[in-house]
mmCIF file of C-alpha atoms in Angstrom:
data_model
loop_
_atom_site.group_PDB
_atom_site.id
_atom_site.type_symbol
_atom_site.label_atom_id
_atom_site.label_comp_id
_atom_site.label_asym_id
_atom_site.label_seq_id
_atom_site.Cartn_x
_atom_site.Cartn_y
_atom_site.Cartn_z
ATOM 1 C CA UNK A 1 62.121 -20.858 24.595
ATOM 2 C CA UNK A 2 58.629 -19.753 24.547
ATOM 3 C CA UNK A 3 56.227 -22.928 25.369
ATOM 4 C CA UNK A 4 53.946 -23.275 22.275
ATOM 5 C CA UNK A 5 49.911 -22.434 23.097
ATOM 6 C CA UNK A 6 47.945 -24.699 22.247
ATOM 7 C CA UNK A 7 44.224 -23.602 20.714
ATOM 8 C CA UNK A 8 41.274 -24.816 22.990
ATOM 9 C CA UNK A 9 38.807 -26.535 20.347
ATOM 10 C CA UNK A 10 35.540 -26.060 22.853
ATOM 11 C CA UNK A 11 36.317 -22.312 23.213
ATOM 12 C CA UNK A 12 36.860 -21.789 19.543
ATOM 13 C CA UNK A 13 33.812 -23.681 19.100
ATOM 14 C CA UNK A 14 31.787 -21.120 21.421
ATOM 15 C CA UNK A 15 32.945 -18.213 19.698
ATOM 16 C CA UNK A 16 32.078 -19.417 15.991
ATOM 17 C CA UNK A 17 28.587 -19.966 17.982
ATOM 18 C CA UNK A 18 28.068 -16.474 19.277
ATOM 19 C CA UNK A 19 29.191 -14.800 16.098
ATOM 20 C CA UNK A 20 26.905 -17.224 13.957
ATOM 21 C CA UNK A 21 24.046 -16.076 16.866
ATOM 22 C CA UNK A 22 24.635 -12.367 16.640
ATOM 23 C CA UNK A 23 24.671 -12.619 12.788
ATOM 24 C CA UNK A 24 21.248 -14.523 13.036
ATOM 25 C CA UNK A 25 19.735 -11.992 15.572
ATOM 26 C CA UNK A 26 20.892 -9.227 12.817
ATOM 27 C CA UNK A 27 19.033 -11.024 10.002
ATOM 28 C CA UNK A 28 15.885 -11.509 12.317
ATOM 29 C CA UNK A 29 16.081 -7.572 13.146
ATOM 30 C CA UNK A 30 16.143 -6.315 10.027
ATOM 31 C CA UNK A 31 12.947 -8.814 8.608
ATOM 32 C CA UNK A 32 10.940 -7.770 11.542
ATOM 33 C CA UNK A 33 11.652 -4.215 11.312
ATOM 34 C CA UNK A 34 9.606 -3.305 8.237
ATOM 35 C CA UNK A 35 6.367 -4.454 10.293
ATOM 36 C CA UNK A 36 7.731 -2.842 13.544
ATOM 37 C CA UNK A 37 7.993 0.420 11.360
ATOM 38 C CA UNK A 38 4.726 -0.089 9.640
ATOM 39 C CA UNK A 39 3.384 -0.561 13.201
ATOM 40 C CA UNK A 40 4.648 2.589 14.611
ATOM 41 C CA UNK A 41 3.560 4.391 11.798
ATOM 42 C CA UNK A 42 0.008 3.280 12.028
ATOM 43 C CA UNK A 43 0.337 4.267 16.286
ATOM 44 C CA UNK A 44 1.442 7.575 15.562
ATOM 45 C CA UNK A 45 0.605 8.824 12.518
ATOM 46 C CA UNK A 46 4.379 9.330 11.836
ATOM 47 C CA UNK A 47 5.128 10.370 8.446
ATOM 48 C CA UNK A 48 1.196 11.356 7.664
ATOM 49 C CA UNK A 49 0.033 7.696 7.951
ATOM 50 C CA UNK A 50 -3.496 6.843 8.628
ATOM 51 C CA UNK A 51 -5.789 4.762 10.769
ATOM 52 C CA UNK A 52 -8.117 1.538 10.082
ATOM 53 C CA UNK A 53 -11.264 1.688 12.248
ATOM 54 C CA UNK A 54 -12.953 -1.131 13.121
ATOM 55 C CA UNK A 55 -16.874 -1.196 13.743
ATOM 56 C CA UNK A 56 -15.988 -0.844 17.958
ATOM 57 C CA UNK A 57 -14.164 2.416 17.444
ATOM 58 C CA UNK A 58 -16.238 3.283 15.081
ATOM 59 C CA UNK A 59 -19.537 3.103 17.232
ATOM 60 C CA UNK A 60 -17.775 5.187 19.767
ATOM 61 C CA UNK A 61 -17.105 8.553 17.708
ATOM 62 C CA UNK A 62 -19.585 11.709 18.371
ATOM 63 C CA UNK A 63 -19.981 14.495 15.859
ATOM 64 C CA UNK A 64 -17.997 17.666 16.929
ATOM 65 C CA UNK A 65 -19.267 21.228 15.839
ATOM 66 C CA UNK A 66 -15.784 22.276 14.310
ATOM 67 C CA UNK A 67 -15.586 22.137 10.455
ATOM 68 C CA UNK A 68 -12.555 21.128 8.440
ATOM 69 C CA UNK A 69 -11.677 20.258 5.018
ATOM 70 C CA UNK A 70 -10.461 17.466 3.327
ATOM 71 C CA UNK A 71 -8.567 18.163 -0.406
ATOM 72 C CA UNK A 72 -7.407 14.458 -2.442
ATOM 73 C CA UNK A 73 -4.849 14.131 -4.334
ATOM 74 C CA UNK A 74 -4.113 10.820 -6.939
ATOM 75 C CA UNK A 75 -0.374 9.926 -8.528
ATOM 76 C CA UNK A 76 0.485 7.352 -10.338
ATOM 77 C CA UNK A 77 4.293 5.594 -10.008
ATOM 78 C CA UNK A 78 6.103 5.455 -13.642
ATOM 79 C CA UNK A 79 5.524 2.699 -15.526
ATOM 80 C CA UNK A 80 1.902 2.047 -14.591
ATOM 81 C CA UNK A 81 -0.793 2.404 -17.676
ATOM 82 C CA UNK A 82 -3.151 3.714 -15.431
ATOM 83 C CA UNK A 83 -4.823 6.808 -15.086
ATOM 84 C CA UNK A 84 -6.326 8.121 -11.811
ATOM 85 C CA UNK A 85 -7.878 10.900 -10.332
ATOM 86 C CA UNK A 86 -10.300 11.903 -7.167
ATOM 87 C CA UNK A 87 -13.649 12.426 -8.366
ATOM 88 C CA UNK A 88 -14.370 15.394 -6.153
ATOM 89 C CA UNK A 89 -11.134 18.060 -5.391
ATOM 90 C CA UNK A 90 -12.402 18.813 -1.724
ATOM 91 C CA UNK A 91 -14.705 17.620 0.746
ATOM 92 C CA UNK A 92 -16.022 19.905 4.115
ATOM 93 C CA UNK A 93 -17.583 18.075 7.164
ATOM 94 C CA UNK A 94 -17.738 18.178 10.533
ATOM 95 C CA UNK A 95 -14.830 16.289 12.614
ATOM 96 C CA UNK A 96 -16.223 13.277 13.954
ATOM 97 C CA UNK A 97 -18.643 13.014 10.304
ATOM 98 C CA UNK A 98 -18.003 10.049 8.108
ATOM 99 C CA UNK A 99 -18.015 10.917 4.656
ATOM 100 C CA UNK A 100 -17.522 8.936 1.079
ATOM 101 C CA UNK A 101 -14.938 9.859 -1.207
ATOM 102 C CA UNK A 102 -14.247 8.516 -4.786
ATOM 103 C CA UNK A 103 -11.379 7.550 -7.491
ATOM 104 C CA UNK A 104 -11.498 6.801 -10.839
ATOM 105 C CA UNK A 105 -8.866 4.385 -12.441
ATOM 106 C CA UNK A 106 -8.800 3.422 -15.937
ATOM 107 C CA UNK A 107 -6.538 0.820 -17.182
ATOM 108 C CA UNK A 108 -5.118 2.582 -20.200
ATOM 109 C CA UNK A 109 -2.971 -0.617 -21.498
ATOM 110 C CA UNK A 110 -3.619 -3.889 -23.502
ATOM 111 C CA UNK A 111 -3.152 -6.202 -20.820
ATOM 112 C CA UNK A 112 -4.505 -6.884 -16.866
ATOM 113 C CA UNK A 113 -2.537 -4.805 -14.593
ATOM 114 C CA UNK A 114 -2.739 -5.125 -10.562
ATOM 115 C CA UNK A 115 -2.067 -2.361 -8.560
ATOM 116 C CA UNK A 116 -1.859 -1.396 -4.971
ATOM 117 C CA UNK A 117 -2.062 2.109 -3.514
ATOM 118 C CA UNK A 118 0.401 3.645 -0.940
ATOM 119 C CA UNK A 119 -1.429 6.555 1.355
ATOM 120 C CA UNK A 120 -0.532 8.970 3.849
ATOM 121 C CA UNK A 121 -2.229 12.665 4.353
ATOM 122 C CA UNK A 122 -0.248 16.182 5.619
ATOM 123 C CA UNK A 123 -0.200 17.521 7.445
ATOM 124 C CA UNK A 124 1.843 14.925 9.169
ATOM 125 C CA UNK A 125 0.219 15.413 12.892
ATOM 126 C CA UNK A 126 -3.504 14.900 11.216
ATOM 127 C CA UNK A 127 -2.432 11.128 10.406
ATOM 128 C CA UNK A 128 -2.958 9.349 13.562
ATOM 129 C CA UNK A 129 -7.010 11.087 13.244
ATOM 130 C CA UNK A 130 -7.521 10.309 9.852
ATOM 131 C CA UNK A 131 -9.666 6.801 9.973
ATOM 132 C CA UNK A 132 -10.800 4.892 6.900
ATOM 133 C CA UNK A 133 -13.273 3.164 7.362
ATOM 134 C CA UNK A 134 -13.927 1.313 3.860
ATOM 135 C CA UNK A 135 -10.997 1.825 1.021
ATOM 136 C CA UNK A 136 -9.497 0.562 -1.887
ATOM 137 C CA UNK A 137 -6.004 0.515 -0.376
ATOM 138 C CA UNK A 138 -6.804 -1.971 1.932
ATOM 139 C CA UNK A 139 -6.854 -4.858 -1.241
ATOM 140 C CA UNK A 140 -4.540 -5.220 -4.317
ATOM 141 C CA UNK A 141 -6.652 -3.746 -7.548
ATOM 142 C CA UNK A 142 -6.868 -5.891 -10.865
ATOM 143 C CA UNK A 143 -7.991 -3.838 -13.763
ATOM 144 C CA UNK A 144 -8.618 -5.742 -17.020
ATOM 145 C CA UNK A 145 -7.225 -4.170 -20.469
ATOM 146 C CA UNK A 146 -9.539 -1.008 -21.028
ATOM 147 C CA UNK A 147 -11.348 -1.226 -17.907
ATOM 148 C CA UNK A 148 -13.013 1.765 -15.694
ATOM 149 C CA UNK A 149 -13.617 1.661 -12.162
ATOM 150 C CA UNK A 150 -14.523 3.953 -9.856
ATOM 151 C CA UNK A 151 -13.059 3.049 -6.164
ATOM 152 C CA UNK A 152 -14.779 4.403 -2.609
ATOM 153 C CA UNK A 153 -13.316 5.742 0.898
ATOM 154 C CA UNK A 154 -15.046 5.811 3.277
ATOM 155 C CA UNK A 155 -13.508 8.202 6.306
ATOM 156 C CA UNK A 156 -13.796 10.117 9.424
ATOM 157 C CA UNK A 157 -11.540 12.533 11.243
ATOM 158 C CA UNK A 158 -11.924 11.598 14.739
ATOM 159 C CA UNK A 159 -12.779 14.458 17.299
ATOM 160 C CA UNK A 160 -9.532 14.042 19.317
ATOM 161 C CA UNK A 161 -7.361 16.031 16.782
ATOM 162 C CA UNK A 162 -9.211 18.927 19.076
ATOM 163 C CA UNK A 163 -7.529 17.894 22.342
ATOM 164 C CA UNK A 164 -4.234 17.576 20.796
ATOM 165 C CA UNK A 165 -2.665 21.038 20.941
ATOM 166 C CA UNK A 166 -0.309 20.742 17.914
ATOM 167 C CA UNK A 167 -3.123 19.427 15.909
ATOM 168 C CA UNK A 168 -6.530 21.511 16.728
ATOM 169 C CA UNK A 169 -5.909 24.236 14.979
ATOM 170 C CA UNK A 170 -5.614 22.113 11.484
ATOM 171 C CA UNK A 171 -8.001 23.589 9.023
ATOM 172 C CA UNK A 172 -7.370 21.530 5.522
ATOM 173 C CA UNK A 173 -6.116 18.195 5.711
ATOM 174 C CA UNK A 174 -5.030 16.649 2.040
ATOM 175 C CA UNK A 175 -5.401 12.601 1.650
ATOM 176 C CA UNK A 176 -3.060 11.541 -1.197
ATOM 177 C CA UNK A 177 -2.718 8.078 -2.901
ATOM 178 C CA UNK A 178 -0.129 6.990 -5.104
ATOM 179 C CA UNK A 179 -0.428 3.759 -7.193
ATOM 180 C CA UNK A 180 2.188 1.224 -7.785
ATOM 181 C CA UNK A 181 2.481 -1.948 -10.346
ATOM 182 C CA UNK A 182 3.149 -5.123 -7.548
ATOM 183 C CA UNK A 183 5.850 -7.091 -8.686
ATOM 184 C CA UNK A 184 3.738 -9.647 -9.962
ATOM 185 C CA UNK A 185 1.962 -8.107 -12.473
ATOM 186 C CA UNK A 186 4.986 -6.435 -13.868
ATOM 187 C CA UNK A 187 6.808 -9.759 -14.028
ATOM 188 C CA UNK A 188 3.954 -11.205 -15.820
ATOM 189 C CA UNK A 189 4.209 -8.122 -18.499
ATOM 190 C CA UNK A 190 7.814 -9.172 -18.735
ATOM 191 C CA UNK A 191 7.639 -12.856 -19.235
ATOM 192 C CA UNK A 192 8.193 -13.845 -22.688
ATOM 193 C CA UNK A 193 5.142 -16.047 -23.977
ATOM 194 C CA UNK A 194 5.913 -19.893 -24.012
ATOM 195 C CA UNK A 195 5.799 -20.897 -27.697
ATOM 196 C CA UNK A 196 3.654 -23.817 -28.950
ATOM 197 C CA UNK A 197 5.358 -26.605 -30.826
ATOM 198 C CA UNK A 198 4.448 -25.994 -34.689
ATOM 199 C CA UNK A 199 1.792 -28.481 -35.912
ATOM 200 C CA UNK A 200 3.400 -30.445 -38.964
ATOM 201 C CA UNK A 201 1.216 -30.313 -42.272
ATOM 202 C CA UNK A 202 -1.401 -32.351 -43.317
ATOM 203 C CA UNK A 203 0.164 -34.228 -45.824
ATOM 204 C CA UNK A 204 -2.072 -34.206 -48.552
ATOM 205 C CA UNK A 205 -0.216 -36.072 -51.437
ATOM 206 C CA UNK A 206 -2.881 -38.185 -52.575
ATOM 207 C CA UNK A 207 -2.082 -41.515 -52.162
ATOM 208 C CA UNK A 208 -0.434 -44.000 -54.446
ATOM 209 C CA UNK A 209 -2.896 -47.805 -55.786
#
């Protein structure tokens, strides 16, 4: 007869500890990837995304002879009453040359909408050049019901894209924007008003001597 085995309590104990620690370590991977991502993206320039300069790199940049082109592009995601457009279809400068850049947004609906703008420019290799120095991206954007605003960038394209062999040679470099509803402003176009308690009626039966 085959002795019986008896279950160990501590070890059982240790594995419902590891699993319950690789399942947290899974969880914690997956939140911090989206900034990890976001991070490499703004390193690289993967995927067309731009830079941020900062007044220090900023100070640092020299004016390069070579001449390039800038085209901008505006989109709009579905369900947002906006309209936008670039107010200007191209821009040529110098590399190294900061230059201003405008957008026009009207809020086309009856009601306050926020919006924020997603960004990247092709081709993809120009992205980790393109520096914006001032831009509406950087905030959320409230427009009121009706209102018009017109929305600066301020930019550069810094002069190492001409040391970077798979990148000098780029002649036209297109900056797009799309704009998105956040999720807070579309819940609040969902949400059904909170009704008032009706007032009873002045009662005006006149009164009996």
């Amino acid at each position: 007869m085959n002795a019986r085995v008896i279950p160990d309590p501590r070890k059982n104990r240790r594995v419902g500890l590891m699993a319950a620690g690789g399942a947290l370590a899974m969880l914690g991977a997956g939140y911090a990837s989206v900034p990890l991502y976001r991070l490499f993206c703004q390193v690289t320039g993967y995927g067309g995304t731009t830079q941020r300069a900062d007044a220090a790199k900023v100070a640092g940049i020299k004016v390069a002879g070579k001449m390039i082109r800038v085209r901008f592009d505006a989109n709009v995601a579905p369900g947002l009453p906006w309209q936008f457009r670039p107010e200007q279809v191209t821009q040529d400068m110098k590399v190294g040359e900061r230059k201003l850049a405008t957008y026009y947004a009207h809020n086309l609906s009856g009601r306050p909408v926020t919006g924020t703008a997603i960004f990247n420019v092709s081709p993809e290799q120009a992205g980790r050049y393109f520096n914006k120095i001032q831009c509406f991206c950087f905030t959320e954007q409230k427009l009121m019901p009706g209102q018009e605003v017109r929305m600066p960038v301020i930019y550069y394209v810094d002069p190492a894209i001409l040391d970077d062999p798979n990148a000098k040679n780029i002649e036209e470099i297109t900056l797009s924007y799309t704009f998105n509803e956040t999720p807070q402003s579309a819940a609040a176009a969902t949400a059904k008003p909170v009704q008032q308690p009706m007032e009873k009626p002045l009662d005006r039966t006149p009164a009996r001597r």
